[in-house]
mmCIF file of C-alpha atoms in Angstrom:
data_model
loop_
_atom_site.group_PDB
_atom_site.id
_atom_site.type_symbol
_atom_site.label_atom_id
_atom_site.label_comp_id
_atom_site.label_asym_id
_atom_site.label_seq_id
_atom_site.Cartn_x
_atom_site.Cartn_y
_atom_site.Cartn_z
ATOM 1 C CA ILE A 1 -4.163 -21.837 -6.163
ATOM 2 C CA CYS A 2 -6.236 -18.396 -7.794
ATOM 3 C CA HIS A 3 -8.432 -15.773 -6.389
ATOM 4 C CA ILE A 4 -10.101 -13.575 -8.658
ATOM 5 C CA LYS A 5 -12.974 -11.165 -7.728
ATOM 6 C CA LEU A 6 -13.476 -10.331 -10.851
ATOM 7 C CA GLN A 7 -16.087 -6.527 -10.070
ATOM 8 C CA TYR A 8 -17.434 -5.483 -6.951
ATOM 9 C CA TYR A 9 -19.645 -2.232 -6.469
ATOM 10 C CA TYR A 10 -20.368 -0.717 -3.084
ATOM 11 C CA ASP A 11 -23.237 2.387 -3.220
ATOM 12 C CA TYR A 12 -22.771 4.595 0.178
ATOM 13 C CA GLU A 13 -25.366 7.220 1.385
ATOM 14 C CA ASP A 14 -23.829 8.002 4.057
ATOM 15 C CA TYR A 15 -19.758 7.399 3.406
ATOM 16 C CA GLN A 16 -18.477 9.285 5.731
ATOM 17 C CA SER A 17 -15.315 11.552 4.282
ATOM 18 C CA PHE A 18 -12.559 12.222 5.611
ATOM 19 C CA THR A 19 -10.542 15.929 5.457
ATOM 20 C CA TRP A 20 -7.947 17.306 7.467
ATOM 21 C CA VAL A 21 -7.572 21.508 6.801
ATOM 22 C CA ASN A 22 -5.075 23.193 8.685
ATOM 23 C CA ASN A 23 -4.587 21.301 12.434
ATOM 24 C CA GLY A 24 -8.613 20.470 12.991
ATOM 25 C CA SER A 25 -9.808 17.585 10.891
ATOM 26 C CA SER A 26 -14.037 17.079 9.369
ATOM 27 C CA VAL A 27 -15.588 13.590 8.951
ATOM 28 C CA THR A 28 -18.869 14.072 6.733
ATOM 29 C CA ASN A 29 -21.661 11.768 5.409
ATOM 30 C CA GLU A 30 -21.713 11.742 1.496
ATOM 31 C CA GLU A 31 -22.625 10.013 -1.893
ATOM 32 C CA ALA A 32 -20.466 8.100 -2.715
ATOM 33 C CA ASN A 33 -19.378 4.588 -5.133
ATOM 34 C CA TYR A 34 -16.569 2.631 -4.855
ATOM 35 C CA LYS A 35 -16.586 -0.568 -8.470
ATOM 36 C CA GLY A 36 -13.644 -1.468 -9.267
ATOM 37 C CA VAL A 37 -11.539 -5.511 -10.591
ATOM 38 C CA GLU A 38 -9.821 -7.741 -8.221
ATOM 39 C CA LEU A 39 -6.869 -9.953 -8.824
ATOM 40 C CA GLU A 40 -5.042 -12.988 -7.125
ATOM 41 C CA LEU A 41 -2.569 -15.765 -7.792
ATOM 42 C CA ILE A 42 -0.521 -17.667 -6.019
ATOM 43 C CA THR A 43 1.224 -20.845 -7.346
ATOM 44 C CA SER A 44 4.397 -23.078 -5.788
ATOM 45 C CA PRO A 45 5.679 -24.474 -9.699
ATOM 46 C CA THR A 46 7.594 -26.493 -7.978
ATOM 47 C CA ASP A 47 8.071 -27.357 -4.375
ATOM 48 C CA ASN A 48 10.476 -25.052 -3.960
ATOM 49 C CA LEU A 49 9.355 -22.046 -6.243
ATOM 50 C CA GLU A 50 6.601 -19.754 -4.508
ATOM 51 C CA LEU A 51 5.141 -16.504 -6.279
ATOM 52 C CA MET A 52 2.113 -14.695 -5.624
ATOM 53 C CA PHE A 53 0.958 -11.877 -7.526
ATOM 54 C CA GLY A 54 -1.531 -9.689 -6.737
ATOM 55 C CA MET A 55 -3.777 -6.640 -8.382
ATOM 56 C CA SER A 56 -6.476 -4.046 -8.626
ATOM 57 C CA TYR A 57 -7.859 -1.234 -9.995
ATOM 58 C CA ALA A 58 -11.119 0.888 -8.495
ATOM 59 C CA ASP A 59 -12.677 3.954 -9.545
ATOM 60 C CA ALA A 60 -13.644 5.223 -6.365
ATOM 61 C CA VAL A 61 -15.965 8.671 -6.667
ATOM 62 C CA VAL A 62 -17.269 10.480 -3.310
ATOM 63 C CA GLU A 63 -19.561 12.702 -5.211
ATOM 64 C CA ASP A 64 -21.060 16.009 -4.477
ATOM 65 C CA LEU A 65 -17.857 17.220 -2.303
ATOM 66 C CA GLN A 66 -18.016 20.712 -0.394
ATOM 67 C CA ILE A 67 -14.602 21.192 -0.427
ATOM 68 C CA ALA A 68 -14.897 25.329 -0.057
ATOM 69 C CA SER A 69 -17.351 27.539 -0.464
ATOM 70 C CA ASP A 70 -20.441 27.220 -2.808
ATOM 71 C CA ILE A 71 -17.282 24.346 -4.795
ATOM 72 C CA PHE A 72 -18.490 21.299 -4.650
ATOM 73 C CA ILE A 73 -16.987 18.578 -6.654
ATOM 74 C CA ASP A 74 -16.548 14.770 -7.367
ATOM 75 C CA ALA A 75 -13.419 13.635 -5.569
ATOM 76 C CA ALA A 76 -11.775 10.917 -5.715
ATOM 77 C CA PRO A 77 -11.427 9.219 -1.724
ATOM 78 C CA PRO A 78 -8.214 9.834 0.234
ATOM 79 C CA PHE A 79 -5.687 6.894 -0.180
ATOM 80 C CA THR A 80 -7.214 4.944 -2.917
ATOM 81 C CA PRO A 81 -4.423 4.890 -6.166
ATOM 82 C CA GLU A 82 -5.851 3.858 -9.268
ATOM 83 C CA TRP A 83 -4.196 0.923 -9.592
ATOM 84 C CA GLN A 84 -2.383 -1.838 -6.673
ATOM 85 C CA PHE A 85 0.759 -4.650 -7.629
ATOM 86 C CA SER A 86 2.479 -7.284 -5.551
ATOM 87 C CA GLY A 87 4.193 -9.410 -6.850
ATOM 88 C CA LEU A 88 6.070 -12.124 -4.599
ATOM 89 C CA ILE A 89 8.897 -14.651 -5.706
ATOM 90 C CA ARG A 90 10.919 -17.172 -2.713
ATOM 91 C CA TYR A 91 12.882 -19.882 -3.758
ATOM 92 C CA THR A 92 14.044 -22.372 -0.933
ATOM 93 C CA TRP A 93 16.358 -25.831 -0.335
ATOM 94 C CA ASP A 94 17.520 -27.341 2.467
ATOM 95 C CA LEU A 95 20.830 -26.124 4.085
ATOM 96 C CA PHE A 96 22.904 -26.757 7.320
ATOM 97 C CA GLY A 97 20.708 -29.024 9.253
ATOM 98 C CA GLY A 98 17.565 -26.486 8.034
ATOM 99 C CA GLY A 99 16.244 -24.485 5.649
ATOM 100 C CA LEU A 100 16.662 -21.189 3.531
ATOM 101 C CA ALA A 101 14.603 -18.788 1.386
ATOM 102 C CA ALA A 102 16.161 -16.682 -0.746
ATOM 103 C CA GLN A 103 12.369 -14.000 -1.385
ATOM 104 C CA LEU A 104 12.032 -10.428 -3.722
ATOM 105 C CA SER A 105 8.686 -8.552 -3.782
ATOM 106 C CA ALA A 106 7.789 -5.673 -4.541
ATOM 107 C CA SER A 107 4.923 -3.002 -5.075
ATOM 108 C CA HIS A 108 2.844 -1.011 -6.925
ATOM 109 C CA GLN A 109 0.921 1.722 -6.446
ATOM 110 C CA SER A 110 -0.567 4.943 -8.757
ATOM 111 C CA GLU A 111 -0.435 7.439 -7.142
ATOM 112 C CA PHE A 112 -3.553 9.360 -5.201
ATOM 113 C CA PHE A 113 -4.639 12.326 -2.672
ATOM 114 C CA HIS A 114 -4.259 11.849 0.378
ATOM 115 C CA ASN A 115 -6.629 14.080 1.191
ATOM 116 C CA ALA A 116 -10.021 14.457 0.521
ATOM 117 C CA ARG A 117 -9.944 18.410 -1.034
ATOM 118 C CA ASN A 118 -7.924 16.085 -3.692
ATOM 119 C CA LEU A 119 -6.779 20.117 -5.155
ATOM 120 C CA THR A 120 -2.786 19.251 -6.813
ATOM 121 C CA ALA A 121 -0.509 19.322 -3.685
ATOM 122 C CA HIS A 122 -2.196 16.901 -2.143
ATOM 123 C CA GLU A 123 -2.026 14.535 -4.832
ATOM 124 C CA PHE A 124 1.186 11.693 -3.933
ATOM 125 C CA ASP A 125 3.068 10.259 -7.236
ATOM 126 C CA SER A 126 2.404 6.253 -7.908
ATOM 127 C CA TYR A 127 5.462 4.281 -6.055
ATOM 128 C CA THR A 128 7.646 1.421 -6.166
ATOM 129 C CA ASP A 129 9.019 -0.450 -3.083
ATOM 130 C CA VAL A 130 11.254 -3.363 -3.586
ATOM 131 C CA LYS A 131 11.924 -6.084 -0.605
ATOM 132 C CA ALA A 132 14.822 -8.119 -0.969
ATOM 133 C CA ARG A 133 15.148 -11.144 2.739
ATOM 134 C CA LEU A 134 17.456 -13.714 2.669
ATOM 135 C CA SER A 135 16.341 -16.911 5.728
ATOM 136 C CA TRP A 136 17.763 -19.551 7.412
ATOM 137 C CA ALA A 137 16.403 -21.703 9.696
ATOM 138 C CA ASP A 138 16.944 -24.529 10.923
ATOM 139 C CA GLU A 139 15.230 -28.014 11.250
ATOM 140 C CA GLU A 140 12.512 -27.429 14.524
ATOM 141 C CA ASN A 141 12.190 -23.503 13.677
ATOM 142 C CA LEU A 142 14.798 -22.831 17.048
ATOM 143 C CA TRP A 143 17.244 -20.547 15.106
ATOM 144 C CA ASN A 144 16.130 -18.218 13.005
ATOM 145 C CA VAL A 145 18.276 -16.048 11.025
ATOM 146 C CA ALA A 146 17.404 -13.093 8.916
ATOM 147 C CA ALA A 147 19.620 -10.556 6.459
ATOM 148 C CA TYR A 148 17.458 -8.316 4.064
ATOM 149 C CA VAL A 149 17.093 -5.298 2.344
ATOM 150 C CA ASP A 150 13.740 -2.455 2.252
ATOM 151 C CA ASN A 151 13.147 -0.484 -0.814
ATOM 152 C CA LEU A 152 15.764 -1.819 -2.033
ATOM 153 C CA THR A 153 15.927 1.315 -5.183
ATOM 154 C CA ASP A 154 15.868 3.396 -2.557
ATOM 155 C CA GLU A 155 12.578 5.974 -3.857
ATOM 156 C CA ASP A 156 12.014 8.741 -2.321
ATOM 157 C CA TYR A 157 7.702 8.567 -1.951
ATOM 158 C CA ALA A 158 5.249 9.870 0.578
ATOM 159 C CA VAL A 159 3.108 8.178 2.138
ATOM 160 C CA ILE A 160 1.417 10.565 4.551
ATOM 161 C CA GLY A 161 0.272 14.698 4.489
ATOM 162 C CA PHE A 162 -1.256 17.805 6.035
ATOM 163 C CA ASP A 163 -2.853 20.658 4.701
ATOM 164 C CA VAL A 164 -1.820 23.201 6.539
ATOM 165 C CA SER A 165 -2.280 25.560 3.735
ATOM 166 C CA GLY A 166 -3.979 28.028 5.640
ATOM 167 C CA PHE A 167 -0.586 28.833 8.332
ATOM 168 C CA TYR A 168 2.126 27.887 7.187
ATOM 169 C CA GLY A 169 1.386 28.440 2.884
ATOM 170 C CA SER A 170 2.252 24.433 2.339
ATOM 171 C CA THR A 171 1.444 20.973 2.771
ATOM 172 C CA GLN A 172 3.685 18.520 5.251
ATOM 173 C CA GLU A 173 4.140 15.143 3.940
ATOM 174 C CA SER A 174 5.924 12.474 5.037
ATOM 175 C CA TYR A 175 8.442 10.432 3.125
ATOM 176 C CA ALA A 176 9.075 6.593 3.494
ATOM 177 C CA ARG A 177 12.268 4.946 5.326
ATOM 178 C CA PRO A 178 15.272 5.362 2.910
ATOM 179 C CA ARG A 179 17.098 1.611 1.917
ATOM 180 C CA SER A 180 17.573 0.855 5.103
ATOM 181 C CA TYR A 181 19.534 -2.785 5.905
ATOM 182 C CA GLY A 182 19.287 -4.977 8.419
ATOM 183 C CA LEU A 183 19.501 -8.124 10.764
ATOM 184 C CA THR A 184 18.221 -10.436 12.641
ATOM 185 C CA VAL A 185 18.589 -13.904 14.646
ATOM 186 C CA ARG A 186 15.781 -14.713 16.514
ATOM 187 C CA ARG A 187 15.555 -17.718 19.202
ATOM 188 C CA ASN A 188 11.868 -19.627 19.501
ATOM 189 C CA GLY A 189 11.232 -21.219 23.456
#
């Protein structure tokens, strides 16, 4: 199965632009446009193997956004990376009266701003998040056991930020969890 959205284009007259400054926020209506391309591929080359791939490109602009007194810029909307990629490989086989699945997935985002003002301090670096999972379920799906590793490469990346430069002279950022491991056992019904 392959889903392709070759191109999209949105032209907004009243785009709601959210800006965070110090401990307050403002929402203004602005002219904006989004254009881009999306691609999604899902395939099962064998009964046991499943592959998924996704890609998107976005060229988004909020026009003439006021970022300071008498300063207007064409800004990138917050949390809108130009490039995003994702992929998943899952292999399943019969084992111990049930099904065992090994899965590896990854997602990548190019750099993006966490604030509409697009200041250098508001830009987050690109990152790649990799996850691994091994799971087993019995034939009736009564018992499920899974072991997983999130952030497999232990990448250090920011996920949200706040401009508090007026109070502290800096920007606060919150980071994704470091590499973490887990085991779950679940009984359904």
